[in-house]
Short mmCIF file of C-alpha atoms and ligand atoms in Angstrom, two decimals:
data_model
loop_
_atom_site.label_atom_id
_atom_site.label_comp_id
_atom_site.label_asym_id
_atom_site.label_seq_id
_atom_site.Cartn_x
_atom_site.Cartn_y
_atom_site.Cartn_z
CA MET A 223 -9.56 189.34 137.77
CA LEU A 224 -12.32 187.85 139.99
CA ALA A 225 -14.79 187.29 137.62
CA GLN A 226 -15.90 183.52 136.72
CA GLY A 227 -18.79 182.84 134.96
CA GLY A 228 -18.29 185.12 131.74
CA ILE A 229 -19.39 187.61 129.42
CA ALA A 230 -22.93 187.38 128.02
CA ALA A 231 -23.35 188.25 124.39
CA VAL A 232 -25.58 186.90 121.51
CA ARG A 233 -24.09 184.13 119.31
CA LEU A 234 -26.68 181.41 118.65
CA PRO A 235 -28.61 181.66 115.58
CA GLU A 236 -31.86 181.05 117.65
CA ASP A 237 -30.99 183.99 120.16
CA SER A 238 -31.14 188.01 119.39
CA VAL A 239 -29.91 190.92 121.34
CA ASP A 240 -33.82 191.50 120.98
CA TYR A 241 -33.94 188.83 123.51
CA HIS A 242 -31.06 189.67 125.49
CA VAL A 243 -32.72 193.02 125.69
CA ARG A 244 -35.96 191.55 127.07
CA ASP A 245 -33.80 189.42 129.88
CA THR A 246 -32.28 192.48 131.02
CA LEU A 247 -35.11 194.75 131.24
CA MET A 248 -37.16 191.74 133.25
CA ALA A 249 -34.17 191.32 135.58
CA GLY A 250 -33.94 194.86 136.00
CA ASP A 251 -37.67 195.33 136.88
CA GLY A 252 -38.59 198.02 135.06
CA HIS A 253 -35.95 200.35 136.47
CA ASN A 254 -33.27 200.26 133.10
CA ASP A 255 -32.87 202.73 130.59
CA PRO A 256 -34.24 201.05 127.73
CA VAL A 257 -32.43 203.33 125.22
CA LEU A 258 -29.09 202.45 126.41
CA VAL A 259 -30.04 198.51 127.19
CA ASN A 260 -30.57 198.16 123.40
CA GLU A 261 -27.43 200.14 122.46
CA ILE A 262 -24.80 198.84 124.98
CA LEU A 263 -26.16 194.83 124.47
CA ALA A 264 -26.06 195.43 120.52
CA GLU A 265 -22.68 197.06 121.08
CA GLY A 266 -21.54 194.40 123.03
CA SER A 267 -22.57 191.16 121.22
CA ALA A 268 -20.70 193.12 118.54
CA LEU A 269 -17.50 193.59 120.14
CA ILE A 270 -17.32 190.36 121.88
CA ASN A 271 -17.71 188.46 118.55
CA GLN A 272 -15.02 190.29 117.03
CA LEU A 273 -13.08 189.52 120.18
CA ALA A 274 -13.51 185.95 119.42
CA SER A 275 -12.71 186.22 115.66
CA GLU A 276 -9.47 188.46 116.76
CA GLY A 277 -8.32 185.08 118.82
CA PHE A 278 -9.43 185.77 122.53
CA PRO A 279 -9.27 182.23 124.07
CA PHE A 280 -12.94 181.94 124.67
CA ASP A 281 -13.43 178.24 125.52
CA ARG A 282 -14.34 175.52 122.79
CA ASP A 283 -15.58 172.60 122.47
CA ALA A 284 -14.40 169.14 120.33
CA GLN A 285 -15.59 170.80 116.98
CA GLN A 286 -14.23 173.94 117.57
CA ARG A 287 -16.99 176.27 118.45
CA ILE A 288 -17.68 178.69 121.37
CA SER A 289 -19.01 176.91 124.28
CA LEU A 290 -21.86 178.97 125.54
CA GLY A 291 -22.66 178.54 129.02
CA LEU A 292 -26.38 179.22 130.19
CA GLU A 293 -26.77 181.51 133.68
CA GLY A 294 -29.79 182.54 135.81
CA ALA A 295 -32.67 184.63 133.71
CA HIS A 296 -31.07 183.90 130.42
CA SER A 297 -33.22 182.49 127.62
CA PHE A 298 -30.48 181.39 125.82
CA ASN A 299 -27.01 180.05 126.21
CA ARG A 300 -25.14 182.94 125.80
CA ILE A 301 -22.31 183.26 128.32
CA PHE A 302 -18.76 183.24 126.76
CA HIS A 303 -16.13 182.06 129.08
CA ALA A 304 -12.52 181.39 128.83
CA GLY A 305 -10.08 179.11 131.21
CA GLY A 306 -13.35 177.63 132.53
CA ASP A 307 -14.29 179.79 135.20
CA ALA A 308 -11.30 182.23 134.79
CA THR A 309 -12.75 184.40 132.51
CA GLY A 310 -11.82 187.86 134.19
CA ARG A 311 -8.37 186.91 134.65
CA ILE A 312 -7.61 185.85 130.97
CA LEU A 313 -9.60 189.14 130.02
CA MET A 314 -7.28 191.15 132.13
CA GLU A 315 -4.33 189.64 130.81
CA TYR A 316 -5.52 189.76 127.13
CA LEU A 317 -6.32 193.89 127.44
CA LEU A 318 -2.42 194.15 129.57
CA ASP A 319 -0.57 192.71 126.86
CA ARG A 320 -2.38 194.99 124.10
CA THR A 321 -1.78 198.41 126.29
CA SER A 322 1.75 197.16 127.06
CA GLY A 323 3.91 199.76 125.83
CA ARG A 324 1.09 202.27 125.25
CA ALA A 325 0.26 203.23 128.87
CA SER A 326 2.32 203.64 132.19
CA ILE A 327 0.65 201.78 134.86
CA ILE A 328 0.97 202.61 138.36
CA GLU A 329 0.49 200.07 141.03
CA HIS A 330 -0.49 200.20 144.74
CA ALA A 331 -1.20 204.04 144.58
CA THR A 332 -4.81 204.65 146.37
CA VAL A 333 -6.65 207.78 145.04
CA LEU A 334 -7.83 210.15 148.07
CA GLN A 335 -8.86 213.10 146.08
CA LEU A 336 -10.01 214.02 142.92
CA ILE A 337 -8.65 217.91 142.03
CA VAL A 338 -11.40 220.10 140.57
CA GLU A 339 -10.41 223.55 139.31
CA GLU A 340 -12.87 225.97 137.49
CA GLY A 341 -15.42 223.46 137.88
CA ARG A 342 -13.41 220.57 135.82
CA CYS A 343 -11.85 217.69 136.89
CA THR A 344 -7.87 218.34 136.25
CA GLY A 345 -6.39 215.09 138.20
CA VAL A 346 -5.97 213.18 141.11
CA LEU A 347 -3.98 213.29 144.66
CA ALA A 348 -2.62 209.61 145.52
CA LEU A 349 -1.04 208.12 148.47
CA GLN A 350 2.05 206.55 147.09
CA GLU A 351 4.11 204.58 148.99
CA GLY A 352 3.30 206.86 152.21
CA GLN A 353 3.68 210.05 150.36
CA LEU A 354 0.78 212.29 148.99
CA THR A 355 1.33 212.58 145.16
CA GLU A 356 -0.63 214.91 142.77
CA PHE A 357 -0.98 213.67 139.30
CA ARG A 358 -2.32 215.84 136.47
CA ALA A 359 -4.35 214.45 133.59
CA ASP A 360 -6.81 216.49 130.98
CA ALA A 361 -9.47 214.03 131.92
CA VAL A 362 -9.71 211.51 134.74
CA VAL A 363 -11.95 207.87 134.15
CA ILE A 364 -12.79 206.28 137.65
CA ALA A 365 -12.83 202.38 137.54
CA SER A 366 -12.82 202.03 140.98
CA GLY A 367 -15.42 198.92 141.06
CA GLY A 368 -18.29 198.44 143.54
CA CYS A 369 -18.45 198.70 147.25
CA GLY A 370 -18.79 194.90 148.20
CA SER A 371 -16.46 195.83 151.85
CA LEU A 372 -19.73 197.84 153.31
CA TYR A 373 -21.03 194.09 153.83
CA ALA A 374 -19.74 191.56 156.07
CA HIS A 375 -19.96 188.84 153.35
CA HIS A 376 -19.16 190.17 149.86
CA THR A 377 -17.61 188.34 146.63
CA GLY A 378 -15.15 190.96 145.88
CA ASP A 379 -11.64 192.21 146.78
CA SER A 380 -10.78 193.91 150.23
CA SER A 381 -9.93 197.03 148.17
CA ILE A 382 -13.54 197.82 146.81
CA THR A 383 -14.73 200.19 149.55
CA GLY A 384 -16.55 202.84 147.30
CA ASP A 385 -14.00 204.93 146.98
CA GLY A 386 -14.49 206.01 143.45
CA LEU A 387 -18.03 206.90 144.50
CA MET A 388 -17.19 209.22 147.10
CA LEU A 389 -14.77 210.69 145.22
CA ALA A 390 -16.95 211.84 142.54
CA TYR A 391 -19.68 212.81 145.03
CA GLU A 392 -17.21 215.23 146.47
CA ALA A 393 -15.97 216.65 143.45
CA GLY A 394 -19.46 217.45 142.73
CA ALA A 395 -20.93 214.36 140.20
CA GLU A 396 -24.06 212.87 141.07
CA LEU A 397 -24.31 209.13 142.75
CA CYS A 398 -27.65 207.46 141.78
CA ASP A 399 -29.24 203.89 142.50
CA LEU A 400 -27.54 203.33 145.66
CA GLU A 401 -30.37 201.15 146.99
CA PHE A 402 -29.88 198.50 144.61
CA MET A 403 -27.12 196.07 145.59
CA GLN A 404 -26.66 192.57 144.19
CA PHE A 405 -26.72 189.98 146.82
CA HIS A 406 -24.95 186.72 145.42
CA PRO A 407 -26.80 183.69 146.34
CA THR A 408 -23.97 181.51 146.84
CA MET A 409 -20.59 182.43 148.29
CA LEU A 410 -18.67 179.64 150.04
CA VAL A 411 -18.17 180.22 153.64
CA LYS A 412 -16.85 178.02 155.78
CA ASN A 413 -16.98 178.47 160.00
CA GLY A 414 -17.54 181.73 159.32
CA THR A 415 -14.85 182.51 156.91
CA THR A 416 -15.31 183.51 153.09
CA TYR A 417 -13.51 181.58 150.83
CA GLY A 418 -15.11 182.92 147.51
CA LEU A 419 -17.85 182.98 144.82
CA ILE A 420 -19.48 179.51 143.52
CA SER A 421 -20.56 180.83 140.12
CA GLU A 422 -24.21 180.44 139.09
CA ALA A 423 -22.78 178.93 136.21
CA VAL A 424 -22.31 175.88 138.53
CA ARG A 425 -26.67 175.77 138.58
CA GLY A 426 -26.46 176.23 134.97
CA GLU A 427 -24.58 173.16 134.61
CA GLY A 428 -26.89 170.93 136.75
CA GLY A 429 -26.01 171.96 140.39
CA VAL A 430 -29.21 172.22 142.71
CA LEU A 431 -29.75 174.21 146.06
CA ARG A 432 -30.84 171.99 149.13
CA ASN A 433 -31.23 172.33 152.74
CA GLU A 434 -29.40 169.86 155.63
CA GLN A 435 -32.57 167.91 155.23
CA GLY A 436 -31.88 167.40 151.67
CA LEU A 437 -35.25 169.55 150.56
CA ARG A 438 -34.71 171.76 147.41
CA ILE A 439 -35.47 175.29 148.36
CA MET A 440 -36.10 176.63 145.08
CA GLU A 441 -38.92 174.22 144.26
CA GLY A 442 -42.23 176.28 143.78
CA LYS A 443 -40.34 179.68 144.56
CA HIS A 444 -39.65 180.41 140.89
CA PRO A 445 -40.64 178.96 137.56
CA LEU A 446 -37.06 179.22 136.77
CA GLY A 447 -36.19 177.32 140.01
CA ASP A 448 -32.44 177.43 141.02
CA LEU A 449 -31.77 179.62 137.98
CA ALA A 450 -34.15 182.17 139.06
CA PRO A 451 -33.19 185.95 139.44
CA ARG A 452 -30.36 186.36 141.71
CA ASP A 453 -32.23 188.43 144.40
CA VAL A 454 -35.19 185.64 144.71
CA VAL A 455 -32.50 182.92 145.13
CA ALA A 456 -30.73 185.20 147.67
CA ARG A 457 -33.97 185.77 149.45
CA ALA A 458 -34.95 182.41 149.59
CA ILE A 459 -31.39 181.04 151.40
CA HIS A 460 -31.57 183.90 153.92
CA GLU A 461 -35.64 182.46 154.68
CA GLN A 462 -33.96 179.45 155.22
CA MET A 463 -31.06 180.92 157.27
CA GLN A 464 -33.59 182.67 159.53
CA ASN A 465 -35.57 179.62 159.94
CA GLY A 466 -32.34 178.08 161.34
CA HIS A 467 -31.72 175.57 158.30
CA ASP A 468 -28.04 175.47 156.49
CA VAL A 469 -28.35 175.35 152.91
CA HIS A 470 -25.58 174.23 150.25
CA LEU A 471 -25.41 173.38 146.68
CA ASP A 472 -25.72 170.03 145.44
CA ILE A 473 -23.25 169.51 142.33
CA ARG A 474 -23.68 165.54 142.37
CA GLY A 475 -25.80 166.48 138.88
CA CYS A 476 -22.59 168.31 137.33
CA LYS A 477 -20.72 166.59 134.77
CA HIS A 478 -16.59 167.25 134.76
CA PHE A 479 -16.93 169.49 137.80
CA SER A 480 -13.22 169.99 137.92
CA GLU A 481 -12.33 170.45 134.47
CA ARG A 482 -15.34 172.90 133.90
CA PHE A 483 -14.84 175.19 136.98
CA PRO A 484 -10.92 174.83 138.29
CA THR A 485 -11.26 177.89 140.10
CA ILE A 486 -13.77 177.10 141.99
CA THR A 487 -12.51 173.77 142.50
CA GLY A 488 -9.37 175.34 143.80
CA ILE A 489 -11.34 177.62 146.22
CA LEU A 490 -12.80 174.37 147.72
CA GLU A 491 -9.72 172.81 148.25
CA LYS A 492 -8.58 175.74 149.93
CA ALA A 493 -11.45 175.52 152.39
CA GLY A 494 -10.91 171.96 152.97
CA ILE A 495 -14.01 170.71 151.02
CA HIS A 496 -13.61 168.02 148.33
CA TRP A 497 -16.13 168.68 145.32
CA THR A 498 -16.56 164.81 145.08
CA ASP A 499 -18.36 165.01 148.35
CA GLY A 500 -21.08 166.88 146.25
CA LYS A 501 -22.21 169.59 148.57
CA ILE A 502 -20.92 172.98 148.92
CA PRO A 503 -22.00 175.24 152.07
CA VAL A 504 -23.22 178.57 150.74
CA VAL A 505 -24.36 181.84 151.85
CA PRO A 506 -25.58 185.05 150.30
CA GLY A 507 -22.87 187.70 149.88
CA MET A 508 -22.98 191.37 148.69
CA HIS A 509 -21.77 191.09 145.02
CA PHE A 510 -22.56 193.78 142.76
CA MET A 511 -23.73 197.28 142.99
CA MET A 512 -26.12 198.16 140.29
CA GLY A 513 -26.33 202.25 141.29
CA GLY A 514 -22.98 204.07 141.19
CA ILE A 515 -21.46 207.48 139.65
CA LYS A 516 -24.40 208.76 137.55
CA VAL A 517 -22.99 208.67 133.83
CA ASP A 518 -24.71 208.97 130.37
CA GLY A 519 -23.63 206.61 127.83
CA SER A 520 -19.98 207.87 127.13
CA GLY A 521 -19.37 207.64 130.64
CA SER A 522 -19.36 211.10 131.09
CA SER A 523 -20.30 212.58 134.83
CA ARG A 524 -22.09 215.96 135.02
CA LEU A 525 -18.31 217.19 136.07
CA PRO A 526 -16.09 217.86 132.94
CA GLY A 527 -13.47 215.73 132.55
CA LEU A 528 -14.79 213.40 135.24
CA TYR A 529 -15.84 209.91 133.70
CA ALA A 530 -16.79 206.57 135.03
CA ILE A 531 -16.83 202.98 134.09
CA GLY A 532 -17.51 199.78 135.02
CA GLU A 533 -19.18 199.13 138.22
CA ALA A 534 -18.44 202.67 139.64
CA ALA A 535 -20.63 203.87 137.09
CA CYS A 536 -24.48 203.98 136.70
CA THR A 537 -25.35 204.02 132.98
CA GLY A 538 -28.73 202.74 133.61
CA LEU A 539 -28.08 199.61 131.98
CA HIS A 540 -28.87 196.78 135.15
CA GLY A 541 -31.61 198.64 136.48
CA ALA A 542 -32.81 197.53 139.66
CA ASN A 543 -31.11 194.16 139.34
CA ARG A 544 -28.18 192.91 137.05
CA LEU A 545 -28.54 190.30 134.40
CA ALA A 546 -25.75 187.87 134.91
CA SER A 547 -22.54 188.30 132.84
CA ASN A 548 -23.72 191.66 131.67
CA SER A 549 -21.29 193.57 133.62
CA LEU A 550 -17.98 192.97 132.11
CA LEU A 551 -20.08 193.20 128.65
CA GLU A 552 -21.18 196.91 130.10
CA ALA A 553 -17.27 197.74 131.21
CA LEU A 554 -16.02 196.51 128.13
CA VAL A 555 -18.36 199.03 126.09
CA LEU A 556 -18.11 202.05 128.35
CA GLY A 557 -14.43 201.63 128.46
CA ARG A 558 -14.19 202.02 124.65
CA ARG A 559 -16.59 204.83 124.41
CA ALA A 560 -15.30 207.18 127.36
CA ALA A 561 -11.98 206.44 125.82
CA GLN A 562 -13.12 207.71 122.44
CA HIS A 563 -15.26 210.77 124.37
CA SER A 564 -12.44 211.59 126.65
CA PHE A 565 -9.97 211.70 123.47
CA GLN A 566 -12.31 214.65 121.82
CA TYR A 567 -12.84 216.13 125.08
CA VAL A 568 -9.09 216.44 125.66
CA MET A 569 -8.46 217.84 121.89
CA ARG A 570 -11.40 220.48 122.49
CA GLN A 571 -9.68 221.68 126.04
CA HIS A 572 -6.19 221.85 124.22
CA SER A 573 -7.53 223.50 121.24
CA ARG A 574 -8.77 225.99 123.66
CA THR A 575 -11.37 227.29 120.71
CA GLN A 576 -14.06 225.07 122.30
CA MET A 577 -13.43 224.56 125.95
CA GLU A 578 -16.22 222.16 127.55
CA THR A 579 -18.42 225.19 129.27
CA ALA A 580 -18.57 223.94 133.23
CA ASP A 581 -21.93 224.11 134.47
CA PRO A 582 -22.07 227.30 136.17
CA LYS A 583 -23.68 225.11 139.61
CA LEU A 584 -20.24 223.66 139.31
CA LEU A 585 -17.93 226.52 139.29
CA ASP A 586 -18.02 226.52 142.98
CA THR A 587 -15.77 224.05 144.10
CA PRO A 588 -18.14 221.94 146.26
CA PRO A 589 -17.01 222.21 150.08
CA SER A 590 -15.97 218.69 150.40
CA ALA A 591 -13.50 218.72 147.32
CA ASN A 592 -9.69 219.99 148.23
CA ARG A 593 -10.36 219.56 151.57
CA ALA A 594 -7.40 219.19 153.95
CA PHE A 595 -9.17 216.73 156.44
CA PHE A 596 -10.90 213.30 156.42
CA GLU A 597 -13.92 212.94 159.19
CA VAL A 598 -12.59 209.24 159.99
CA PRO A 599 -15.42 207.88 162.09
CA GLN A 600 -14.40 206.11 165.43
CA VAL A 601 -15.64 202.60 164.54
CA THR A 602 -14.32 199.53 163.15
CA LEU A 603 -14.48 197.87 159.30
CA ALA A 604 -16.04 195.10 160.96
CA GLU A 605 -18.81 196.81 163.16
CA LEU A 606 -19.82 198.87 160.01
CA GLN A 607 -20.23 195.71 157.85
CA GLN A 608 -22.19 194.15 160.76
CA GLN A 609 -24.66 196.92 161.08
CA MET A 610 -25.22 197.01 157.17
CA SER A 611 -25.82 193.30 156.80
CA LEU A 612 -28.04 193.40 160.09
CA HIS A 613 -30.34 196.30 158.64
CA ALA A 614 -29.40 197.09 154.86
CA SER A 615 -28.70 194.25 152.83
CA ILE A 616 -31.41 190.96 151.47
CA VAL A 617 -34.28 192.27 153.46
CA ARG A 618 -35.07 195.59 154.87
CA HIS A 619 -37.64 197.69 156.57
CA ALA A 620 -38.28 200.81 157.92
CA GLN A 621 -37.44 200.34 161.65
CA GLY A 622 -34.02 198.38 161.00
CA LEU A 623 -33.10 201.12 158.35
CA ARG A 624 -34.00 204.18 160.91
CA GLN A 625 -32.20 202.23 163.86
CA LEU A 626 -29.13 201.92 161.11
CA ALA A 627 -29.21 205.69 159.76
CA GLN A 628 -29.12 206.99 163.38
CA TRP A 629 -26.37 204.78 164.49
CA LEU A 630 -24.50 206.14 161.43
CA ARG A 631 -25.01 209.68 161.94
CA ASN A 632 -24.02 209.11 165.93
CA LEU A 633 -20.76 207.90 165.22
CA LYS A 634 -17.88 210.47 166.47
CA THR A 635 -15.14 211.16 164.03
CA ASP A 636 -11.94 212.17 164.47
CA PRO A 637 -10.90 214.72 161.82
CA VAL A 638 -7.10 213.43 160.11
CA PRO A 639 -5.01 215.89 158.26
CA LEU A 640 -4.59 214.38 154.53
CA SER A 641 -0.82 214.32 155.15
CA GLN A 642 -1.48 211.86 157.82
CA LEU A 643 -4.29 209.98 156.43
CA THR A 644 -3.47 206.01 155.89
CA ARG A 645 -5.46 204.45 153.09
CA GLU A 646 -7.28 202.33 155.80
CA GLN A 647 -8.51 205.65 157.55
CA ALA A 648 -9.44 206.63 154.13
CA GLU A 649 -11.30 203.60 152.94
CA LEU A 650 -13.21 203.37 156.22
CA SER A 651 -14.31 207.31 155.97
CA HIS A 652 -15.56 206.62 152.45
CA LEU A 653 -17.32 203.70 153.41
CA TRP A 654 -18.92 205.47 156.52
CA LYS A 655 -20.27 208.28 154.51
CA LEU A 656 -21.08 205.37 151.52
CA ALA A 657 -23.43 203.73 154.06
CA GLN A 658 -25.35 206.91 154.96
CA LEU A 659 -26.19 207.53 151.27
CA VAL A 660 -27.10 203.95 150.61
CA VAL A 661 -29.17 203.94 154.07
CA THR A 662 -30.92 207.05 153.18
CA SER A 663 -31.80 206.10 149.43
CA ALA A 664 -33.44 202.72 151.21
CA GLN A 665 -35.42 204.41 153.31
CA LEU A 666 -36.71 206.71 150.75
CA ARG A 667 -37.56 203.68 148.17
CA THR A 668 -40.78 202.48 149.97
CA GLU A 669 -41.52 199.57 147.53
CA SER A 670 -39.47 196.50 146.77
CA ARG A 671 -37.99 196.49 143.34
CA GLY A 672 -35.68 194.18 141.70
CA ALA A 673 -32.67 193.49 144.44
CA HIS A 674 -34.33 196.35 146.98
CA TYR A 675 -36.31 194.39 148.78
CA ARG A 676 -38.54 196.04 151.96
CA ALA A 677 -40.19 193.85 154.08
CA ASP A 678 -42.62 196.19 155.15
CA TYR A 679 -43.41 197.34 151.16
CA PRO A 680 -42.70 193.94 149.62
CA VAL A 681 -43.98 194.70 145.87
CA PRO A 682 -43.29 197.28 143.51
CA LEU A 683 -45.31 200.11 143.46
CA ASP A 684 -45.59 201.24 140.10
CA SER A 685 -47.78 204.48 140.63
CA GLN A 686 -45.41 205.54 143.04
CA TRP A 687 -42.25 204.53 141.97
CA SER A 688 -41.53 203.39 138.10
CA GLY A 689 -39.06 205.02 136.21
CA ARG A 690 -37.98 206.97 139.23
CA THR A 691 -34.42 207.39 140.53
CA ILE A 692 -32.83 208.59 143.63
CA THR A 693 -30.02 210.89 143.48
CA HIS A 694 -27.47 212.45 145.79
CA THR A 695 -24.95 215.61 145.08
CA ASN A 696 -22.98 216.78 148.10
CA THR A 697 -24.53 220.37 147.60
CA ALA A 698 -28.12 219.66 148.31
CA ALA A 699 -30.47 216.65 149.93
CA PRO A 700 -31.52 213.55 148.01
CA ILE A 701 -33.27 214.50 144.71
CA VAL A 702 -36.18 211.52 144.03
CA ALA A 703 -36.18 212.05 139.88
CA ALA A 704 -39.63 211.88 138.04
CA GLU A 705 -37.87 209.73 135.65
CA ARG A 706 -34.39 208.80 134.28
CA THR A 707 -32.40 211.12 132.63
CA MET A 708 -28.82 211.62 130.45
CA ASN A 709 -29.57 208.49 128.22
CA GLU A 710 -28.33 210.54 125.16
CA CYS A 711 -24.69 209.89 123.56
CA SER A 712 -22.95 210.34 120.55
CA VAL A 713 -19.44 209.14 120.14
CA SER A 714 -17.41 208.63 116.81
CA LEU A 715 -13.85 209.85 116.07
C1 FAD B 985 -15.82 186.66 142.24
C2 FAD B 985 -16.64 187.87 141.13
C3 FAD B 985 -17.17 187.04 139.88
C4 FAD B 985 -17.54 187.74 139.16
N1 FAD B 985 -18.02 187.35 138.04
C5 FAD B 985 -18.72 188.08 136.91
C6 FAD B 985 -18.81 187.54 135.68
O1 FAD B 985 -18.75 186.25 135.70
N2 FAD B 985 -19.34 188.09 134.50
C7 FAD B 985 -19.58 189.42 134.84
O2 FAD B 985 -19.92 190.02 133.65
N3 FAD B 985 -19.24 189.94 136.07
C8 FAD B 985 -18.98 189.37 137.12
N4 FAD B 985 -18.34 190.04 138.10
C9 FAD B 985 -18.57 191.26 138.41
C10 FAD B 985 -17.77 192.03 137.53
O3 FAD B 985 -16.40 191.46 137.81
C11 FAD B 985 -17.31 193.45 138.13
O4 FAD B 985 -18.35 194.13 138.24
C12 FAD B 985 -16.21 193.79 137.58
O5 FAD B 985 -15.19 193.55 137.52
C13 FAD B 985 -15.92 195.53 137.77
O6 FAD B 985 -14.90 196.10 137.07
P1 FAD B 985 -14.23 197.40 137.45
O7 FAD B 985 -13.28 197.41 136.80
O8 FAD B 985 -15.10 198.43 137.37
O9 FAD B 985 -13.91 197.27 138.98
P2 FAD B 985 -12.65 196.16 139.67
O10 FAD B 985 -12.32 195.15 138.78
O11 FAD B 985 -13.51 195.97 140.80
O12 FAD B 985 -10.98 196.97 139.75
C14 FAD B 985 -11.54 197.80 140.40
C15 FAD B 985 -10.04 198.18 141.12
O13 FAD B 985 -9.94 199.70 141.47
C16 FAD B 985 -8.85 199.75 142.68
N5 FAD B 985 -9.40 200.70 143.00
C17 FAD B 985 -10.48 201.24 144.19
N6 FAD B 985 -10.21 202.16 145.12
C18 FAD B 985 -9.43 202.70 144.73
C19 FAD B 985 -8.50 203.98 144.94
N7 FAD B 985 -8.87 204.89 145.86
N8 FAD B 985 -7.28 203.94 144.68
C20 FAD B 985 -6.70 203.58 143.46
N9 FAD B 985 -7.16 202.27 143.00
C21 FAD B 985 -8.64 201.67 143.78
C22 FAD B 985 -9.16 198.62 143.02
O14 FAD B 985 -8.20 197.80 143.92
C23 FAD B 985 -9.47 197.46 142.06
O15 FAD B 985 -7.92 197.08 141.44
C24 FAD B 985 -18.03 189.37 139.42
C25 FAD B 985 -17.77 189.69 140.37
C26 FAD B 985 -16.85 188.92 141.36
C27 FAD B 985 -16.51 189.90 142.53
#
């Protein structure tokens, strides 16, 4: 709903999927799954161009050509957008309209647990209007987003608390790449209050970053200047702030600002800042999680019947850092693939002749699935966010991570029976457990790559880390895999 900038897809004749692949691999810092990058981007471009020809209301210029924006680290204008900067909302409305009458939608229900039977996921247990309700299903698709709420400043909704990841983890699925968190360089924060994201597209349209002395902070930092990859820009702002400077986005160079960015204009007005002043105060905020539930190219996790798509999933498309506007693209492609694959899976389950064989290791239901109690830490959400922001955010180092790991481990907990659990307690419990996995991954990866920056290991160490993923399951210690796995996929109806 909140996505502003748009969806990346190839349309210009001088652009190609190969260039889009190249930009994605560059941003991902060699940690992407190249097979899936090729597949998803090729399929995604075809899908977006098909949406455009079906009448999806992408913004167009006076000659009715699709207006393509430019965003950081893209070599060509390839950002399809709608409603100026309301792409997410318009996409959601478009898809909801097409789902109408074909799906039941239950709102304001929080899933607390996945149901696992004989090594398969067969439903969910949710808190709905204060009642625990069981929803049985042939297959379950997690689309619960990322984990922005781990940090004090984040661009997402407060309901994005890593729930899906922990539900999957507890049910026996694998989580990977958790050390790679993307911080968006430009969030509007005034007097400590977060008002929202100022899209990169503003810099694509001429906005530049300056400190209070008027100095351009990206000069000499990267060949792409203000449109350098997000981690580079976020670190430059972080460094300025550490040195006592304030940073703002100077938008005097952006033409027709309020027409091109109506959503952002609204955010500025809400914060009491008029865009005509030309100065938007910005700080970096947690924006996107590259890691997640490890899935293959069809969205399947290792637990039969459990799929994950969107930000909750880790396909390997984004590698160590996501290229701007690739996430809606991935969500659409994986959404379609998971729908097709889960349909086949369900048909096979129903035919009973080809029951999917569960991995024997999964037949023993993991100890924390189907549990009766939640361990709720005795800490406030704000304290947890503050500690994560201090030691596991844009710049990390061994000492801070060790201190944080110890703090997290030493928190006292209350066992709360499922029947008495509130949504807030469930979210806090998930965030606390996820924080421990994130910190472990960040400790283990003794190098800097993509969005994971270690001040004590400031460069990528290819000989030790290239292509290696860190994976967590709830039955074993973290596994540092020799290389990416699970890149194969075949879906057809
Ligand atoms: C401000 C902003 C701007 C962005 N701009 C862009 C952009 O321009 N282009 C782009 O490609 N990407 C953009 N992104 C990233 C992109 O929007 C997200 O990656 C994408 O929306 C993720 O979609 P999703 O469906 O996986 O999850 P989300 O859209 O985050 O939705 C997850 C849903 O799951 C619900 N949920 C969570 N836990 C539970 C639970 N336990 N039970 C029930 N429901 C639950 C949440 O309430 C939410 O409704 C942006 C993100 C933000 C925050």
